[in-house]
Short mmCIF file of C-alpha atoms in Angstrom, two decimals:
data_model
loop_
_atom_site.label_atom_id
_atom_site.label_comp_id
_atom_site.label_asym_id
_atom_site.label_seq_id
_atom_site.Cartn_x
_atom_site.Cartn_y
_atom_site.Cartn_z
CA LEU A 14 15.66 -21.41 -40.07
CA GLY A 15 15.01 -20.88 -43.98
CA GLY A 16 17.96 -19.76 -45.23
CA PHE A 17 21.61 -21.18 -45.53
CA GLN A 18 24.55 -19.94 -44.30
CA ASN A 19 28.21 -19.89 -45.57
CA ALA A 20 27.70 -22.31 -48.30
CA GLU A 21 26.79 -24.92 -46.34
CA SER A 22 25.00 -28.37 -47.76
CA VAL A 23 21.50 -29.05 -48.75
CA LEU A 24 21.81 -31.92 -47.10
CA LEU A 25 22.90 -30.29 -44.11
CA HIS A 26 20.22 -28.19 -43.82
CA HIS A 27 17.76 -30.27 -44.41
CA GLY A 28 18.71 -32.39 -41.30
CA ARG A 29 18.90 -29.03 -38.63
CA LEU A 30 15.36 -27.96 -39.67
CA ARG A 31 14.43 -31.35 -39.17
CA ARG A 32 15.76 -31.70 -35.86
CA SER A 33 14.51 -27.85 -35.16
CA VAL A 34 10.88 -29.16 -36.48
CA GLY A 35 10.56 -32.67 -34.52
CA ALA A 36 11.56 -30.63 -30.92
CA ILE A 37 8.60 -28.44 -31.92
CA LEU A 38 6.71 -31.80 -32.17
CA ARG A 39 8.10 -33.34 -29.33
CA THR A 40 7.15 -30.83 -26.90
CA PRO A 41 3.96 -31.25 -24.92
CA PRO A 42 0.86 -28.86 -25.60
CA SER A 43 0.32 -28.93 -21.10
CA ILE A 44 2.16 -30.31 -18.54
CA HIS A 45 0.41 -32.02 -15.33
CA PHE A 46 1.13 -31.98 -12.24
CA PRO A 47 0.58 -34.28 -9.27
CA SER A 48 -2.28 -33.06 -7.22
CA ASN A 49 0.27 -32.92 -3.91
CA VAL A 50 2.45 -30.62 -6.32
CA ARG A 51 3.02 -27.29 -4.83
CA ILE A 52 4.66 -24.21 -6.92
CA ILE A 53 6.60 -22.02 -4.36
CA GLY A 54 9.26 -19.35 -5.61
CA ALA A 55 10.91 -16.26 -4.52
CA ILE A 56 11.81 -12.51 -6.14
CA ASN A 57 13.51 -9.38 -4.85
CA ILE A 58 10.72 -6.47 -5.57
CA ASP A 59 12.86 -2.65 -6.07
CA GLU A 60 13.81 0.00 -8.40
CA THR A 61 15.41 -2.71 -11.03
CA THR A 62 12.65 -5.05 -11.35
CA HIS A 63 9.03 -5.19 -12.61
CA TYR A 64 6.38 -6.01 -10.77
CA LEU A 65 4.30 -8.56 -10.63
CA SER A 66 1.83 -8.73 -13.33
CA PRO A 67 -3.40 -9.15 -12.17
CA LYS A 68 -2.58 -12.34 -13.82
CA VAL A 69 0.30 -13.70 -11.45
CA LEU A 70 -1.36 -11.99 -8.30
CA ASP A 71 -4.93 -13.79 -9.40
CA ARG A 72 -3.25 -17.12 -9.08
CA ALA A 73 -1.51 -16.92 -6.38
CA HIS A 74 -0.84 -15.92 -2.62
CA ILE A 75 2.10 -13.60 -2.62
CA LEU A 76 3.92 -12.78 0.84
CA ARG A 77 5.91 -10.22 1.48
CA PHE A 78 9.66 -11.22 4.48
CA ARG A 79 10.77 -7.89 6.29
CA ASN A 80 14.09 -7.89 6.36
CA PRO A 81 15.25 -10.47 9.51
CA VAL A 82 17.27 -8.12 11.00
CA LEU A 83 14.53 -5.43 11.56
CA MET A 84 12.19 -8.28 13.21
CA ASN A 85 11.52 -8.21 17.00
CA TRP A 86 13.41 -11.78 17.75
CA ASP A 87 13.09 -11.29 21.72
CA ALA A 88 9.37 -11.30 21.51
CA ILE A 89 9.45 -14.23 18.25
CA GLU A 90 11.86 -16.52 20.90
CA ALA A 91 9.33 -16.01 23.93
CA GLU A 92 6.61 -17.53 21.08
CA VAL A 93 8.39 -20.15 20.03
CA GLU A 94 9.47 -21.58 23.14
CA GLN A 95 5.44 -21.64 24.21
CA PHE A 96 5.24 -25.01 21.97
CA ASP A 97 6.39 -28.70 23.02
CA LEU A 98 8.42 -29.01 19.79
CA ASP A 99 11.96 -29.93 19.75
CA LEU A 100 13.51 -27.37 16.69
CA GLU A 101 16.56 -28.99 16.96
CA LEU A 102 14.40 -31.70 14.53
CA PRO A 103 14.59 -31.52 10.35
CA VAL A 104 11.52 -29.97 9.17
CA ARG A 105 10.48 -32.32 6.48
CA LEU A 106 7.42 -33.06 4.75
CA THR A 107 5.89 -35.74 2.92
CA ALA A 108 3.18 -35.78 0.36
CA ASP A 109 0.44 -36.77 2.83
CA ASP A 110 1.71 -33.97 5.10
CA ILE A 111 0.92 -31.42 1.90
CA GLY A 112 -2.00 -33.04 1.02
CA PRO A 113 -4.34 -32.71 -2.46
CA ARG A 114 -5.15 -30.20 -4.22
CA GLU A 115 -8.65 -29.22 -4.61
CA SER A 116 -11.88 -27.50 -6.52
CA TYR A 117 -12.39 -24.05 -4.45
CA PRO A 118 -14.62 -23.99 -2.20
CA PRO A 119 -18.51 -22.67 -3.52
CA PHE A 120 -19.10 -19.04 -3.54
CA VAL A 121 -22.28 -18.53 -1.09
CA ARG A 122 -23.53 -15.03 -1.25
CA GLY A 123 -24.14 -15.61 2.30
CA GLU A 124 -21.68 -16.85 3.74
CA ILE A 125 -20.09 -14.64 6.55
CA TYR A 126 -16.55 -14.53 4.77
CA ALA A 127 -17.96 -14.26 0.99
CA ALA A 128 -20.05 -11.10 2.04
CA LEU A 129 -17.32 -9.40 3.63
CA LEU A 130 -14.74 -9.76 0.61
CA THR A 131 -17.51 -8.79 -1.96
CA GLN A 132 -17.65 -5.56 0.07
CA LEU A 133 -14.60 -4.80 -0.06
CA ALA A 134 -14.50 -5.51 -3.99
CA ARG A 135 -17.72 -3.76 -4.33
CA ASP A 136 -16.81 -0.52 -2.42
CA HIS A 137 -13.72 0.09 -1.99
CA LEU A 138 -11.47 -2.10 -4.50
CA ASP A 139 -13.60 -1.93 -8.09
CA PRO A 140 -13.90 2.20 -7.32
CA LEU A 141 -9.49 1.94 -6.48
CA GLY A 142 -10.09 0.16 -10.75
CA VAL A 143 -8.32 -2.43 -8.39
CA GLU A 144 -10.14 -6.00 -10.02
CA PHE A 145 -10.88 -8.37 -7.92
CA GLY A 146 -13.36 -11.32 -8.98
CA LEU A 147 -14.96 -14.38 -8.02
CA ARG A 148 -11.83 -16.50 -8.71
CA SER A 149 -9.94 -14.34 -6.37
CA ILE A 150 -13.16 -14.79 -4.01
CA ARG A 151 -13.03 -18.27 -3.58
CA GLN A 152 -9.39 -18.42 -3.99
CA SER A 153 -9.55 -17.19 -0.69
CA LEU A 154 -12.33 -18.83 0.45
CA GLY A 155 -10.41 -21.84 0.04
CA TYR A 156 -7.36 -20.63 2.22
CA LEU A 157 -9.98 -19.90 4.98
CA GLN A 158 -11.02 -23.57 4.58
CA ALA A 159 -7.64 -24.87 4.56
CA ALA A 160 -6.64 -22.00 8.04
CA ARG A 161 -9.41 -23.82 9.76
CA LEU A 162 -8.00 -27.21 9.44
CA ALA A 163 -5.03 -26.21 10.26
CA GLY A 164 -6.13 -24.94 13.81
CA MET A 165 -5.59 -20.98 12.92
CA ASP A 166 -7.30 -18.24 14.44
CA GLU A 167 -10.27 -17.09 11.36
CA LEU A 168 -9.51 -13.49 12.31
CA CYS A 169 -6.07 -14.19 11.73
CA ALA A 170 -6.64 -16.32 8.81
CA PHE A 171 -8.72 -13.58 7.11
CA ASP A 172 -6.03 -10.92 7.99
CA ARG A 173 -3.41 -12.82 5.58
CA VAL A 174 -6.01 -13.69 2.65
CA VAL A 175 -5.65 -9.76 2.93
CA GLN A 176 -2.10 -9.35 2.86
CA HIS A 177 -1.77 -11.86 0.42
CA LYS A 178 -4.53 -10.86 -2.40
CA ILE A 179 -5.90 -7.75 -2.25
CA LEU A 180 -2.76 -5.38 -0.64
CA PRO A 181 -0.07 -6.48 -3.64
CA LYS A 182 -2.94 -4.96 -6.18
CA LEU A 183 -2.53 -1.77 -4.59
CA MET A 184 -0.47 0.97 -6.95
CA PHE A 185 -2.44 3.46 -8.48
CA ASP A 186 -2.49 7.44 -8.54
CA SER A 187 -4.32 8.41 -4.86
CA GLU A 188 -4.83 12.22 -6.57
CA ARG A 189 -6.85 11.07 -9.29
CA SER A 190 -11.24 10.50 -8.50
CA GLY A 191 -12.68 6.88 -7.79
CA SER A 192 -15.34 4.98 -10.16
CA ASN A 193 -17.27 6.59 -7.28
CA GLY A 194 -16.52 10.20 -7.50
CA HIS A 195 -14.84 10.04 -4.52
CA PRO A 196 -10.78 10.30 -4.18
CA LYS A 197 -8.79 7.11 -4.29
CA ARG A 198 -7.04 8.64 -1.34
CA ASP A 199 -10.05 8.65 0.51
CA ILE A 200 -11.42 5.51 -0.76
CA LEU A 201 -8.19 4.00 0.54
CA ILE A 202 -8.77 5.14 4.35
CA SER A 203 -12.14 4.17 4.12
CA LEU A 204 -10.49 0.72 3.07
CA ARG A 205 -8.56 0.57 5.91
CA ASP A 206 -10.87 1.46 8.40
CA THR A 207 -13.50 -1.22 6.73
CA LEU A 208 -10.79 -4.23 7.49
CA GLU A 209 -9.92 -2.32 11.10
CA GLY A 210 -13.92 -2.83 12.07
CA ALA A 211 -13.76 -6.51 10.46
CA LEU A 212 -10.45 -7.34 12.68
CA GLN A 213 -11.61 -6.30 15.67
CA GLY A 214 -9.56 -8.60 18.37
CA LEU A 215 -7.51 -10.03 16.18
CA ASN A 216 -4.46 -10.99 18.15
CA PRO A 217 -1.40 -11.18 15.22
CA PRO A 218 1.52 -14.11 16.16
CA ALA A 219 4.68 -12.08 17.41
CA GLY A 220 6.96 -10.10 15.17
CA GLU A 221 3.57 -9.53 12.05
CA GLU A 222 2.61 -7.19 10.74
CA THR A 223 -1.33 -7.11 10.38
CA SER A 224 -3.03 -5.54 6.95
CA VAL A 225 -3.95 -2.44 8.82
CA ILE A 226 -0.88 -1.54 9.83
CA ALA A 227 0.31 -2.68 6.55
CA LEU A 228 -2.31 0.26 5.34
CA ASP A 229 -1.25 2.81 7.56
CA ARG A 230 2.35 2.65 6.05
CA LEU A 231 1.04 2.81 2.61
CA ILE A 232 -1.52 5.94 3.53
CA GLN A 233 1.62 7.69 5.21
CA SER A 234 3.72 6.87 2.05
CA ILE A 235 1.70 8.92 -0.58
CA ASP A 236 2.77 12.76 0.37
CA GLY A 237 6.34 11.44 0.29
CA ASN A 238 5.89 9.53 -3.17
CA ASN A 239 3.93 12.03 -5.17
CA GLY A 240 0.62 10.91 -4.90
CA ILE A 241 1.27 7.56 -5.88
CA ALA A 242 -0.20 4.51 -3.62
CA ASN A 243 2.15 1.14 -4.03
CA TYR A 244 2.11 -1.15 -1.03
CA TRP A 245 6.01 -2.50 -2.93
CA GLN A 246 6.93 0.66 -1.53
CA ARG A 247 9.37 0.71 1.16
#
């Protein structure tokens, strides 16, 4: 940017430099999003792509969609028929339907799900080397709060929190020892068993797998993946 090319004049060089500096000065340091704006994106994850960074996983709810060809469409259609909806109508969401963004709920140590998420972080995730801090817990509590307002079953909402916020972080060598001295594979199995107990009575919607089923698949895949536990490995 500071050099001359092809015997150009000082005046031409000055004009290019002024435009470049002007563009930098006009770029704001931050952008304010209105409170009713949500950022939603889709990505493919396979051997040709990079995985999401921990910073992204900490700040977003990650939904993994299965191949629709493999889904049980009869069960899904049977469930849809239970709703009194005109499926021919278009889906339109207004700003009022989305609602404003609000601060995450405060962390109250004695609240049942705050305590359960803290237990998962302390007893399982931290020994696995998986970071799950206060931001992630409060964001999870915010999801549970919104789910209650929407009339969602609490166990179903908590199961989705696990699938959105915890399972996408599971990528490690299961043959190594965790920070508590136990093999990471055993810690992963203990995480699975703890979740199974916490989700007793869960009745998932048709065609959806639970976090326990996803963990069963992950544990079974370890031996065929050189001991590497990878939630995204299919």
